[in-house]
Amino acid sequence: MKKANKILVTRLYRYRDAIYRMKYMGLVKVFSENIADAVGVTSSQVRKDFSLFKLSGNKRGGYVIDDLLKKMNESLGKNRTQDVIIVGCGHIGTALKLYKGFEKKGIRIVAGFDIDESKVTRDAKVPILPFQELSQFIKTKKIKIGILAVPETAAQQVLDQMVQAGIEGILNFAPMRLSHQENVVVNNVNLGLELETIIYFVGEIEKKQYEEK
Amino acid sequence: MKKANKILVTRLYRYRDAIYRMKYMGLVKVFSENIADAVGVTSSQVRKDFSLFKLSGNKRGGYVIDDLLKKMNESLGKNRTQDVIIVGCGHIGTALKLYKGFEKKGIRIVAGFDIDESKVTRDAKVPILPFQELSQFIKTKKIKIGILAVPETAAQQVLDQMVQAGIEGILNFAPMRLSHQENVVVNNVNLGLELETIIYFVGEIEKKQYEEK
DNA sequence: GATATAATGTGAATATATTCACATATACTA
DNA sequence: TAGTATATGTGAATATATTCACATTATATC
Ligand SMILES: NC(=O)c1ccc[n+]([C@@H]2O[C@H](COP(=O)([O-])OP(=O)(O)OC[C@H]3O[C@@H](n4cnc5c(N)ncnc54)[C@H](O)[C@@H]3O)[C@@H](O)[C@H]2O)c1
Ligand SMILES: NC(=O)c1ccc[n+]([C@@H]2O[C@H](COP(=O)([O-])OP(=O)(O)OC[C@H]3O[C@@H](n4cnc5c(N)ncnc54)[C@H](O)[C@@H]3O)[C@@H](O)[C@H]2O)c1
């Protein structure tokens, strides 16, 4: 595999998702162009990405969905389920904890943690545990992935503690840049920023239409 | 302004955010390198981006924060607040509705909508209204921006209706590609995909460390 | 079985994005 | 007020990402 490239990997997960949908629609074979249309890229982009990931099909015959998915699952890893914890069970944390959609992607939320004792629910199917138990839990259960949904003011400190205990990948909702060693993977979701850029481009569109008159 | 470029605009919002933080820390002037460090890019990236947005400072003297913010707010628009609606007040929709952080970015959630009558709360500060009133509300209040947080199965249809009524920008949480005319701005937040890529790269890191031994 | 057709796979070409590097202007020092 | 150090602003260079275009080869047809 070539240099690990986030944008490329992200597209491959999108392709896989689209191909699963096609499978469930009853299709047996797909062409690069079908996948491209479903995901919103060009067919040469799909073929180039597949090429970089050593995913091959049949000249003229397209790709046999079951074979392709098998190979994709080998490279993208769907064979084992991944255990994930949520730190901060407020509004966002709770929404994620209750979401059913992660399971079918092999992602299992195994516990939440919160500093607020009143949120603790030990015997729920997915328990919320007190924050003091976080490090121990990560260590004994060998958890690698965590969702960080605490207030901005606590985020850096909580991240450090998670990493200290053994977490290697974090999905962060606090709208700020967190510092971390480069062997930790941090993806930021900044919803305010998403809205701001939408607002910007909506304004731009209006401006453009005006100019075109 | 040059060709509207999403990645560039996004960085500019990040810069602005960082500069506001510096202002609140009491700073009066900044250098491109300070901004770069805060956001995690190079200083030439900052200067190039500023250049493209006609944001200028003082040779040798860096940027006077108040002047810079004034100019940024002119190009990025923070002078008027933007009204936004949420369609689908389930887990995610409710979390967003209750979030306090949007206000200070000039984003005001003015109403939620849900098809489930039991969620309707007409006299809350930010009411949840029945879905049937959506189109009328968008039209009379001239709402341009909406957050889409309904189940996947309903997302396309609801988007179409929103656009039909006058919405021009949408933040979509349903994990699927939605089709729309190109004069509508749609940003997708796909949290499952975010987690999948984190899991992938955490796996890659482990693999790499193994290879390095 | 021979032939025509159509889709893959991939280097080469192009487009886009980032970084370099330095001439320029200006704030500070003495 | 002259001299110097230093950060900007931006073309040019480089790096990264996408698209083109076509040789290749499997499938379908006759
Ligand atoms: N809710 C949203 O829609 C939204 C939108 C954009 C960004 N965010 C960001 O997501 C993060 C969470 O937002 P929220 O709305 O869920 O906040 P929230 O206040 O509802 O929840 C935060 C939770 O974290 C817990 N907590 C606080 N300090 C902690 C600590 N040190 N360790 C463990 N838990 C701790 C609190 O008890 C609370 O339950 C914030 O950083 C916020 O800026 C949220
Ligand atoms: N909750 C999460 O953490 C999470 C994570 C990733 C993706 N998502 C996606 O976000 C979306 C919302 O997820 P959720 O967990 O909030 O779901 P949810 O079921 O909690 O909420 C959906 C809400 O939409 C309402 N609704 C259904 N059809 C509607 C319609 N036609 N018009 C208006 N309202 C309608 C329902 O009554 C419900 O209140 C889904 O597409 C989901 O896949 C959610």
Coordinates of C-alpha atoms (C1' of nucleotides) and ligand atoms in Angstrom, one line a residue:
Chain A
M1 CA 0.0 0.0 0.0
K2 CA 1.2 3.5 -0.8
K3 CA 1.5 6.3 1.6
A4 CA -1.5 6.4 3.8
N5 CA -3.7 9.2 2.6
K6 CA -6.7 10.4 4.5
I7 CA -8.7 11.7 1.6
L8 CA -8.1 8.5 -0.3
V9 CA -9.1 6.2 2.6
T10 CA -12.2 8.2 3.2
R11 CA -13.3 7.8 -0.4
L12 CA -12.7 4.1 -0.2
Y13 CA -15.0 3.8 2.8
R14 CA -17.6 5.7 0.8
Y15 CA -17.2 3.4 -2.1
R16 CA -17.6 0.4 0.2
D17 CA -20.8 1.9 1.6
A18 CA -22.2 2.5 -1.8
I19 CA -21.3 -1.0 -3.0
Y20 CA -23.0 -2.6 0.1
R21 CA -26.2 -0.6 -0.8
M22 CA -26.0 -2.0 -4.4
K23 CA -25.5 -5.5 -3.0
Y24 CA -28.6 -5.1 -0.9
M25 CA -30.5 -3.9 -4.0
G26 CA -29.7 -7.2 -5.5
L27 CA -26.9 -6.3 -7.9
V28 CA -24.1 -8.8 -8.5
K29 CA -21.7 -6.8 -10.6
V30 CA -20.8 -3.1 -10.7
F31 CA -18.8 -0.8 -13.0
S32 CA -16.5 1.9 -11.8
E33 CA -19.0 4.4 -13.3
N34 CA -21.8 3.1 -11.1
I35 CA -19.7 3.5 -8.0
A36 CA -18.6 7.0 -9.1
D37 CA -22.2 8.1 -9.6
A38 CA -23.3 6.8 -6.3
V39 CA -20.4 8.6 -4.4
G40 CA -20.2 11.7 -6.6
V41 CA -16.7 11.4 -8.1
T42 CA -15.4 10.5 -11.6
S43 CA -15.0 6.9 -12.7
S44 CA -11.3 7.4 -13.2
Q45 CA -11.0 8.5 -9.6
V46 CA -12.6 5.3 -8.6
R47 CA -10.3 3.2 -10.8
K48 CA -7.2 5.1 -9.7
D49 CA -8.2 4.7 -6.0
F50 CA -8.8 1.0 -6.5
S51 CA -5.5 0.7 -8.3
L52 CA -3.6 2.3 -5.4
F53 CA -5.3 -0.1 -3.0
K54 CA -4.7 -3.1 -5.3
L55 CA -8.4 -3.7 -5.8
S56 CA -8.8 -5.2 -9.2
G57 CA -11.8 -6.2 -11.3
N58 CA -12.2 -7.8 -14.7
K59 CA -11.3 -6.1 -17.9
R60 CA -14.6 -5.3 -19.6
G61 CA -16.6 -7.2 -16.9
G62 CA -16.5 -4.7 -14.1
Y63 CA -16.3 -5.9 -10.5
V64 CA -18.1 -8.8 -8.9
I65 CA -19.6 -7.2 -5.8
D66 CA -19.0 -10.1 -3.4
D67 CA -15.4 -10.4 -4.4
L68 CA -14.8 -6.7 -4.3
L69 CA -16.3 -6.3 -0.9
K70 CA -14.3 -9.2 0.4
K71 CA -11.1 -7.6 -0.7
M72 CA -12.2 -4.1 0.5
N73 CA -13.0 -5.6 3.9
E74 CA -9.5 -7.1 4.1
S75 CA -7.8 -3.7 3.4
L76 CA -10.3 -1.5 5.3
G77 CA -10.9 -3.9 8.1
K78 CA -14.5 -4.9 8.9
N79 CA -13.9 -8.4 10.1
R80 CA -13.5 -7.6 13.8
T81 CA -15.8 -5.1 15.6
Q82 CA -14.1 -2.2 17.3
D83 CA -14.8 -1.1 20.9
V84 CA -15.2 2.6 21.4
I85 CA -15.8 4.7 24.5
I86 CA -17.5 8.1 24.9
V87 CA -16.1 10.6 27.3
G88 CA -18.6 13.3 28.3
C89 CA -22.2 12.1 28.2
G90 CA -24.0 15.4 27.8
H91 CA -26.0 16.3 24.7
I92 CA -23.7 15.1 22.0
G93 CA -22.3 12.3 23.9
T94 CA -25.7 10.9 24.7
A95 CA -26.9 11.2 21.1
L96 CA -23.9 9.2 20.0
K97 CA -24.4 6.6 22.7
L98 CA -28.0 5.9 21.7
Y99 CA -27.2 5.9 17.9
K100 CA -28.0 2.5 16.4
G101 CA -26.2 3.1 13.1
F102 CA -22.6 2.4 14.3
E103 CA -23.2 -1.3 15.0
K104 CA -23.7 -2.3 11.4
K105 CA -20.3 -0.7 10.7
G106 CA -18.6 -2.9 13.3
I107 CA -18.3 -0.1 15.8
R108 CA -19.5 -0.9 19.3
I109 CA -19.9 1.8 22.0
V110 CA -19.0 -0.1 25.2
A111 CA -19.2 2.6 27.8
G112 CA -19.6 6.3 28.5
F113 CA -17.8 8.3 31.2
D114 CA -18.8 11.5 32.9
I115 CA -17.5 13.6 35.7
D116 CA -21.1 14.3 36.8
E117 CA -22.0 11.6 39.3
S118 CA -25.7 12.0 38.6
K119 CA -25.2 10.7 35.1
V120 CA -23.7 7.4 36.2
T121 CA -25.8 4.4 35.2
R122 CA -23.8 1.2 36.0
D123 CA -26.3 -1.4 34.9
A124 CA -27.5 0.1 31.6
K125 CA -26.6 -2.1 28.6
V126 CA -24.0 0.5 27.7
P127 CA -23.1 1.9 31.2
I128 CA -22.1 5.4 32.0
L129 CA -19.2 5.2 34.5
P130 CA -17.6 7.8 36.7
F131 CA -14.7 9.7 35.2
Q132 CA -12.3 8.3 37.8
E133 CA -12.6 4.9 36.3
L134 CA -11.7 6.0 32.8
S135 CA -7.9 5.2 32.8
Q136 CA -8.4 1.8 34.5
F137 CA -11.1 0.9 32.0
I138 CA -9.0 1.8 29.0
K139 CA -6.1 -0.2 30.3
T140 CA -7.9 -3.3 31.3
K141 CA -10.2 -3.5 28.3
K142 CA -7.4 -2.3 25.9
I143 CA -9.6 0.4 24.4
K144 CA -7.9 2.2 21.5
I145 CA -10.6 4.5 20.2
G146 CA -12.5 7.2 22.1
I147 CA -15.1 10.0 21.4
L148 CA -14.4 13.2 23.2
A149 CA -17.5 15.2 24.0
V150 CA -16.6 17.3 27.0
P151 CA -16.7 21.1 27.3
E152 CA -14.0 23.0 25.5
T153 CA -12.3 24.0 28.8
A154 CA -11.8 20.3 29.7
A155 CA -11.0 18.9 26.3
Q156 CA -7.2 19.1 26.3
Q157 CA -6.8 17.7 29.8
V158 CA -9.2 14.8 29.1
L159 CA -7.5 14.0 25.8
D160 CA -4.1 13.8 27.6
Q161 CA -5.5 11.5 30.2
M162 CA -7.1 9.3 27.5
V163 CA -3.8 9.1 25.6
Q164 CA -1.9 8.4 28.7
A165 CA -4.1 5.4 29.4
G166 CA -3.7 4.0 26.0
I167 CA -6.1 5.6 23.6
E168 CA -4.7 5.9 20.1
G169 CA -7.6 7.5 18.1
I170 CA -10.0 10.2 19.1
L171 CA -13.1 11.8 17.5
N172 CA -13.2 15.3 19.1
F173 CA -16.3 17.5 19.2
A174 CA -14.8 20.4 21.1
P175 CA -14.3 23.3 18.6
M176 CA -10.6 23.8 19.1
R177 CA -7.2 22.4 18.1
L178 CA -5.9 19.9 20.6
S179 CA -2.3 19.1 20.8
H180 CA -1.1 15.5 20.9
Q181 CA 1.8 13.3 19.8
E182 CA 1.8 12.5 16.2
N183 CA 1.2 8.8 16.8
V184 CA -2.3 9.6 18.1
V185 CA -5.0 10.1 15.4
V186 CA -7.4 12.9 16.1
N187 CA -10.3 13.8 13.9
N188 CA -12.1 17.0 14.7
V189 CA -15.8 17.6 14.1
N190 CA -16.5 21.3 14.2
L191 CA -20.1 21.9 13.6
G192 CA -20.0 25.6 14.1
L193 CA -17.4 25.8 11.4
E194 CA -19.5 23.7 9.1
L195 CA -22.4 26.0 9.5
E196 CA -20.2 29.1 9.0
T197 CA -18.9 27.9 5.7
I198 CA -22.4 27.0 4.5
I199 CA -23.5 30.5 5.4
Y200 CA -20.5 31.9 3.6
F201 CA -21.2 30.1 0.4
V202 CA -24.9 30.7 0.5
G203 CA -24.0 34.4 0.7
E204 CA -21.6 34.0 -2.2
I205 CA -24.2 32.3 -4.3
E206 CA -26.6 35.2 -3.8
K207 CA -23.8 37.6 -4.7
K208 CA -22.9 35.7 -7.8
Q209 CA -26.5 35.6 -9.0
Y210 CA -26.7 39.3 -8.5
E211 CA -23.5 39.8 -10.5
E212 CA -24.8 37.6 -13.4
K213 CA -27.9 39.8 -13.9
Chain B
M1 CA -12.1 37.6 -4.5
K2 CA -10.7 34.7 -6.3
K3 CA -12.5 31.5 -7.0
A4 CA -14.5 30.4 -4.0
N5 CA -12.6 27.6 -2.5
K6 CA -14.0 25.6 0.4
I7 CA -10.8 24.6 2.0
L8 CA -9.5 28.1 1.9
V9 CA -12.6 29.6 3.4
T10 CA -12.6 27.0 6.1
R11 CA -9.1 27.9 7.1
L12 CA -10.0 31.6 7.2
Y13 CA -12.8 30.9 9.7
R14 CA -10.2 28.9 11.8
Y15 CA -7.8 31.8 11.7
R16 CA -10.5 34.2 12.8
D17 CA -11.5 32.0 15.6
A18 CA -7.8 31.8 16.8
I19 CA -7.4 35.5 16.5
Y20 CA -10.5 36.1 18.6
R21 CA -9.0 33.9 21.3
M22 CA -5.8 35.9 21.1
K23 CA -7.8 39.1 21.4
Y24 CA -9.5 37.8 24.5
M25 CA -6.2 36.9 26.0
G26 CA -5.3 40.6 25.7
L27 CA -3.1 40.6 22.7
V28 CA -3.1 43.6 20.4
K29 CA -0.9 42.5 17.5
V30 CA -0.2 39.1 15.9
F31 CA 2.2 37.7 13.4
S32 CA 1.4 35.2 10.7
E33 CA 3.4 32.7 12.6
N34 CA 1.3 33.0 15.8
I35 CA -1.8 32.3 13.8
A36 CA -0.2 29.5 12.0
D37 CA 0.8 27.8 15.3
A38 CA -2.6 28.2 16.7
V39 CA -4.3 26.6 13.8
G40 CA -1.7 24.1 12.8
V41 CA -0.5 25.3 9.4
T42 CA 2.6 27.1 8.1
S43 CA 3.0 30.8 8.3
S44 CA 3.3 31.1 4.5
Q45 CA 0.0 29.4 4.2
V46 CA -1.5 32.0 6.5
R47 CA 0.0 34.9 4.5
K48 CA -1.0 33.3 1.2
D49 CA -4.5 32.9 2.3
F50 CA -4.7 36.4 3.6
S51 CA -3.3 37.6 0.3
L52 CA -6.0 35.8 -1.6
F53 CA -8.6 37.4 0.6
K54 CA -7.0 40.9 0.4
L55 CA -6.2 40.9 4.1
S56 CA -3.1 42.9 4.6
G57 CA -1.0 43.8 7.6
N58 CA 2.1 45.9 8.2
K59 CA 5.5 45.0 6.8
R60 CA 7.5 44.1 9.8
G61 CA 4.7 45.0 12.3
G62 CA 2.5 42.0 11.9
Y63 CA -1.3 42.5 12.1
V64 CA -3.2 44.7 14.5
I65 CA -5.9 42.4 15.8
D66 CA -8.8 44.8 15.8
D67 CA -8.1 46.0 12.3
L68 CA -7.7 42.4 11.0
L69 CA -10.8 41.1 12.7
K70 CA -12.8 44.0 11.3
K71 CA -11.6 43.2 7.7
M72 CA -12.2 39.5 8.3
N73 CA -15.7 40.1 9.5
E74 CA -16.4 42.1 6.4
S75 CA -15.3 39.2 4.1
L76 CA -16.6 36.4 6.2
G77 CA -19.7 38.1 7.4
K78 CA -20.3 38.2 11.1
N79 CA -22.2 41.5 11.2
R80 CA -25.7 40.1 10.9
T81 CA -26.8 37.0 12.8
Q82 CA -28.1 34.1 10.7
D83 CA -31.3 32.3 11.4
V84 CA -31.2 28.5 11.1
I85 CA -33.8 25.8 11.5
I86 CA -33.4 22.2 12.5
V87 CA -35.5 19.5 10.8
G88 CA -35.7 16.3 12.8
C89 CA -35.6 16.8 16.6
G90 CA -34.4 13.4 17.7
H91 CA -31.1 12.7 19.4
I92 CA -28.8 14.8 17.2
G93 CA -31.3 17.5 16.4
T94 CA -32.1 18.1 20.1
A95 CA -28.4 18.2 21.0
L96 CA -27.8 20.9 18.4
K97 CA -30.9 22.8 19.5
L98 CA -29.7 23.0 23.0
Y99 CA -26.1 24.0 22.2
K100 CA -25.2 27.4 23.4
G101 CA -22.0 27.7 21.3
F102 CA -23.6 28.8 18.1
E103 CA -24.9 32.1 19.4
K104 CA -21.5 33.6 19.8
K105 CA -20.8 32.8 16.1
G106 CA -23.8 34.8 15.1
I107 CA -25.9 31.6 14.4
R108 CA -29.3 31.6 15.9
I109 CA -31.5 28.4 16.0
V110 CA -35.0 29.8 15.6
A111 CA -37.1 26.6 15.4
G112 CA -37.1 22.9 15.2
F113 CA -39.5 20.7 13.2
D114 CA -40.6 17.1 13.7
I115 CA -43.1 14.8 12.2
D116 CA -43.8 13.3 15.6
E117 CA -46.6 15.3 17.1
S118 CA -45.5 14.4 20.6
K119 CA -42.3 16.4 20.2
V120 CA -44.1 19.7 19.4
T121 CA -43.5 22.4 22.0
R122 CA -44.9 25.6 20.6
D123 CA -44.1 27.9 23.5
A124 CA -40.5 27.0 24.2
K125 CA -38.0 29.7 23.6
V126 CA -37.0 27.8 20.5
P127 CA -40.2 26.0 19.6
I128 CA -40.5 22.6 17.9
L129 CA -43.2 22.9 15.3
P130 CA -45.1 20.2 13.4
F131 CA -43.5 19.2 10.1
Q132 CA -46.5 20.4 8.1
E133 CA -45.7 24.0 9.0
L134 CA -42.1 23.8 7.7
S135 CA -42.6 25.2 4.2
Q136 CA -44.7 28.0 5.3
F137 CA -42.2 29.0 8.1
I138 CA -39.3 28.9 5.7
K139 CA -41.2 31.1 3.2
T140 CA -42.5 33.7 5.6
K141 CA -39.4 34.0 7.7
K142 CA -37.1 33.8 4.7
I143 CA -35.0 31.1 6.3
K144 CA -32.0 30.2 4.1
I145 CA -30.1 27.7 6.2
G146 CA -31.3 24.4 7.7
I147 CA -29.9 21.4 9.7
L148 CA -31.2 18.1 8.5
A149 CA -31.3 15.5 11.2
V150 CA -34.0 13.0 10.1
P151 CA -33.6 9.3 9.5
E152 CA -31.8 8.3 6.4
T153 CA -35.0 7.0 4.8
A154 CA -36.6 10.4 5.0
A155 CA -33.6 12.6 4.2
Q156 CA -33.8 13.0 0.5
Q157 CA -37.5 13.8 0.5
V158 CA -37.2 16.3 3.4
L159 CA -34.2 18.0 1.7
D160 CA -36.3 18.4 -1.5
Q161 CA -39.1 20.0 0.5
M162 CA -36.8 22.4 2.3
V163 CA -35.2 23.5 -1.0
Q164 CA -38.6 23.8 -2.6
A165 CA -39.6 26.2 0.2
G166 CA -36.4 28.4 -0.2
I167 CA -33.6 26.8 1.8
E168 CA -30.2 27.4 0.2
G169 CA -27.8 25.7 2.6
I170 CA -28.0 22.5 4.5
L171 CA -26.0 20.7 7.1
N172 CA -26.9 17.0 6.7
F173 CA -26.3 14.3 9.3
A174 CA -27.8 11.4 7.4
P175 CA -25.0 9.2 6.2
M176 CA -25.7 9.3 2.5
R177 CA -25.2 11.3 -0.5
L178 CA -28.2 13.6 -1.2
S179 CA -28.9 14.9 -4.6
H180 CA -29.7 18.6 -5.1
Q181 CA -29.3 21.4 -7.6
E182 CA -25.9 22.9 -7.6
N183 CA -27.1 26.2 -6.4
V184 CA -27.8 24.6 -3.0
V185 CA -24.9 24.2 -0.6
V186 CA -24.9 20.9 1.2
N187 CA -22.3 19.9 3.8
N188 CA -22.4 16.4 5.1
V189 CA -21.3 15.3 8.5
N190 CA -20.8 11.5 8.5
L191 CA -19.8 10.5 12.0
G192 CA -19.6 6.8 11.2
L193 CA -17.1 7.5 8.4
E194 CA -15.1 9.7 10.8
L195 CA -14.8 6.8 13.2
E196 CA -14.0 4.3 10.5
T197 CA -11.1 6.4 9.2
I198 CA -9.8 6.8 12.7
I199 CA -10.0 3.1 13.2
Y200 CA -8.2 2.5 9.9
F201 CA -5.3 4.8 10.7
V202 CA -4.9 3.5 14.3
G203 CA -4.6 0.1 12.7
E204 CA -2.0 1.5 10.2
I205 CA 0.0 3.0 13.0
E206 CA 0.2 -0.3 14.8
K207 CA 1.2 -2.0 11.6
K208 CA 3.9 0.6 10.9
Q209 CA 5.4 0.2 14.4
Y210 CA 5.5 -3.5 13.9
E211 CA 7.3 -3.1 10.6
E212 CA 9.8 -0.7 12.1
K213 CA 11.0 -3.3 14.6
Chain C
dG1 C1' -13.7 -20.0 -33.1
dA2 C1' -13.0 -15.4 -34.9
dT3 C1' -14.3 -10.6 -34.3
dA4 C1' -16.1 -6.6 -32.3
dT5 C1' -17.0 -4.3 -28.2
dA6 C1' -16.6 -2.3 -23.8
dA7 C1' -14.5 -1.7 -19.4
dT8 C1' -10.3 -2.0 -16.7
dG9 C1' -5.7 -0.3 -15.1
dT10 C1' -2.3 2.9 -15.3
dG11 C1' 1.4 6.1 -16.9
dA12 C1' 1.3 10.8 -18.6
dA13 C1' -0.8 15.3 -18.6
dT14 C1' -3.1 18.6 -16.2
dA15 C1' -5.0 21.0 -12.3
dT16 C1' -4.9 22.4 -7.6
dA17 C1' -2.6 23.3 -3.3
dT18 C1' 1.4 24.3 -0.5
dT19 C1' 5.9 25.9 0.4
dC20 C1' 10.0 28.5 -0.8
dA21 C1' 12.5 32.5 -1.0
dC22 C1' 13.4 37.1 -1.4
dA23 C1' 12.4 42.0 -2.6
dT24 C1' 10.0 45.3 -0.1
dA25 C1' 8.5 48.3 3.4
dT26 C1' 8.4 49.7 8.1
dA27 C1' 9.0 49.7 13.1
dC28 C1' 12.5 50.1 16.3
dT29 C1' 17.2 51.6 18.0
dA30 C1' 20.7 54.6 18.9
Chain D
dT1 C1' 17.2 61.0 11.4
dA2 C1' 19.9 57.4 9.7
dG3 C1' 20.6 52.5 9.9
dT4 C1' 19.2 47.9 10.7
dA5 C1' 16.6 44.1 11.7
dT6 C1' 12.4 41.8 10.7
dA7 C1' 7.8 40.4 9.1
dT8 C1' 4.9 40.9 5.1
dG9 C1' 3.3 39.8 0.4
dT10 C1' 3.7 37.3 -3.6
dG11 C1' 5.7 35.2 -7.9
dA12 C1' 8.1 31.0 -8.7
dA13 C1' 9.0 26.3 -7.5
dT14 C1' 7.4 22.2 -5.7
dA15 C1' 4.2 18.8 -4.1
dT16 C1' -0.1 16.7 -4.2
dA17 C1' -4.4 15.3 -6.4
dT18 C1' -7.3 14.5 -10.3
dT19 C1' -8.3 13.6 -15.0
dC20 C1' -7.0 12.0 -19.6
dA21 C1' -6.4 8.7 -22.9
dC22 C1' -5.3 4.5 -24.5
dA23 C1' -3.1 -0.2 -24.6
dT24 C1' -4.9 -4.3 -22.8
dT25 C1' -7.9 -8.0 -22.2
dA26 C1' -12.2 -10.3 -20.9
dT27 C1' -16.9 -10.8 -22.5
dA28 C1' -20.6 -11.0 -25.9
dT29 C1' -22.1 -12.0 -30.5
dC30 C1' -22.2 -14.1 -34.8
Ligands
LIG1 N1 -24.2 19.9 21.6 C1 -23.9 20.3 20.4 O1 -24.7 20.4 19.5 C2 -22.5 20.8 20.1 C3 -22.3 21.4 18.9 C4 -21.0 21.8 18.5 C5 -19.9 21.5 19.4 N2 -20.2 20.9 20.6 C6 -19.1 20.6 21.5 O2 -19.2 19.3 22.0 C7 -18.7 19.2 23.3 C8 -19.9 18.7 24.2 O3 -21.0 19.5 24.0 P1 -22.4 19.1 24.7 O4 -23.4 20.1 24.1 O5 -22.6 17.7 24.7 O6 -22.0 19.6 26.2 P2 -22.7 19.2 27.5 O7 -22.4 20.2 28.5 O8 -24.2 18.8 27.3 O9 -22.0 17.9 27.9 C9 -20.7 17.8 28.4 C10 -20.6 16.6 29.4 O10 -19.2 16.5 29.7 C11 -19.2 16.2 31.2 N3 -17.9 16.6 31.6 C12 -17.4 17.9 31.9 N4 -16.1 17.8 32.3 C13 -15.8 16.5 32.2 C14 -14.6 15.9 32.4 N5 -13.5 16.5 32.8 N6 -14.5 14.5 32.3 C15 -15.6 13.9 31.8 N7 -16.8 14.5 31.6 C16 -16.9 15.8 31.8 C17 -20.3 17.1 31.7 O11 -20.7 16.5 33.0 C18 -21.4 16.9 30.6 O12 -22.2 15.8 30.9 C19 -18.4 20.6 23.7 O13 -17.0 20.8 23.6 C20 -19.1 21.5 22.7 O14 -18.4 22.7 22.4 C21 -21.5 20.5 20.9
LIG2 N1 -27.5 10.2 16.8 C1 -26.3 10.0 16.3 O1 -25.4 10.0 17.1 C2 -26.0 10.0 14.9 C3 -24.8 9.6 14.4 C4 -24.5 9.5 13.1 C5 -25.5 9.8 12.2 N2 -26.7 10.2 12.6 C6 -27.8 10.4 11.6 O2 -28.5 11.6 12.0 C7 -29.8 11.5 11.6 C8 -30.7 11.7 12.9 O3 -30.2 10.7 13.9 P1 -30.9 10.7 15.3 O4 -30.1 9.7 16.1 O5 -31.1 12.0 15.8 O6 -32.3 10.0 14.9 P2 -33.6 10.0 15.8 O7 -34.5 8.9 15.3 O8 -33.3 10.2 17.2 O9 -34.3 11.4 15.3 C9 -34.9 11.6 14.1 C10 -36.1 12.5 14.3 O10 -36.6 12.8 13.0 C11 -38.0 12.8 13.1 N3 -38.5 12.6 11.7 C12 -38.7 11.4 11.1 N4 -39.1 11.6 9.9 C13 -39.3 12.9 9.7 C14 -39.8 13.8 8.7 N5 -40.1 13.3 7.5 N6 -39.8 15.1 8.9 C15 -39.4 15.6 10.1 N7 -39.0 14.9 11.1 C16 -38.9 13.6 10.9 C17 -38.3 11.7 14.1 O11 -39.6 11.9 14.6 C18 -37.2 11.9 15.1 O12 -37.6 12.8 16.1 C19 -30.0 10.1 11.0 O13 -30.0 10.2 9.6 C20 -28.8 9.4 11.5 O14 -28.4 8.4 10.6 C21 -27.0 10.2 13.9

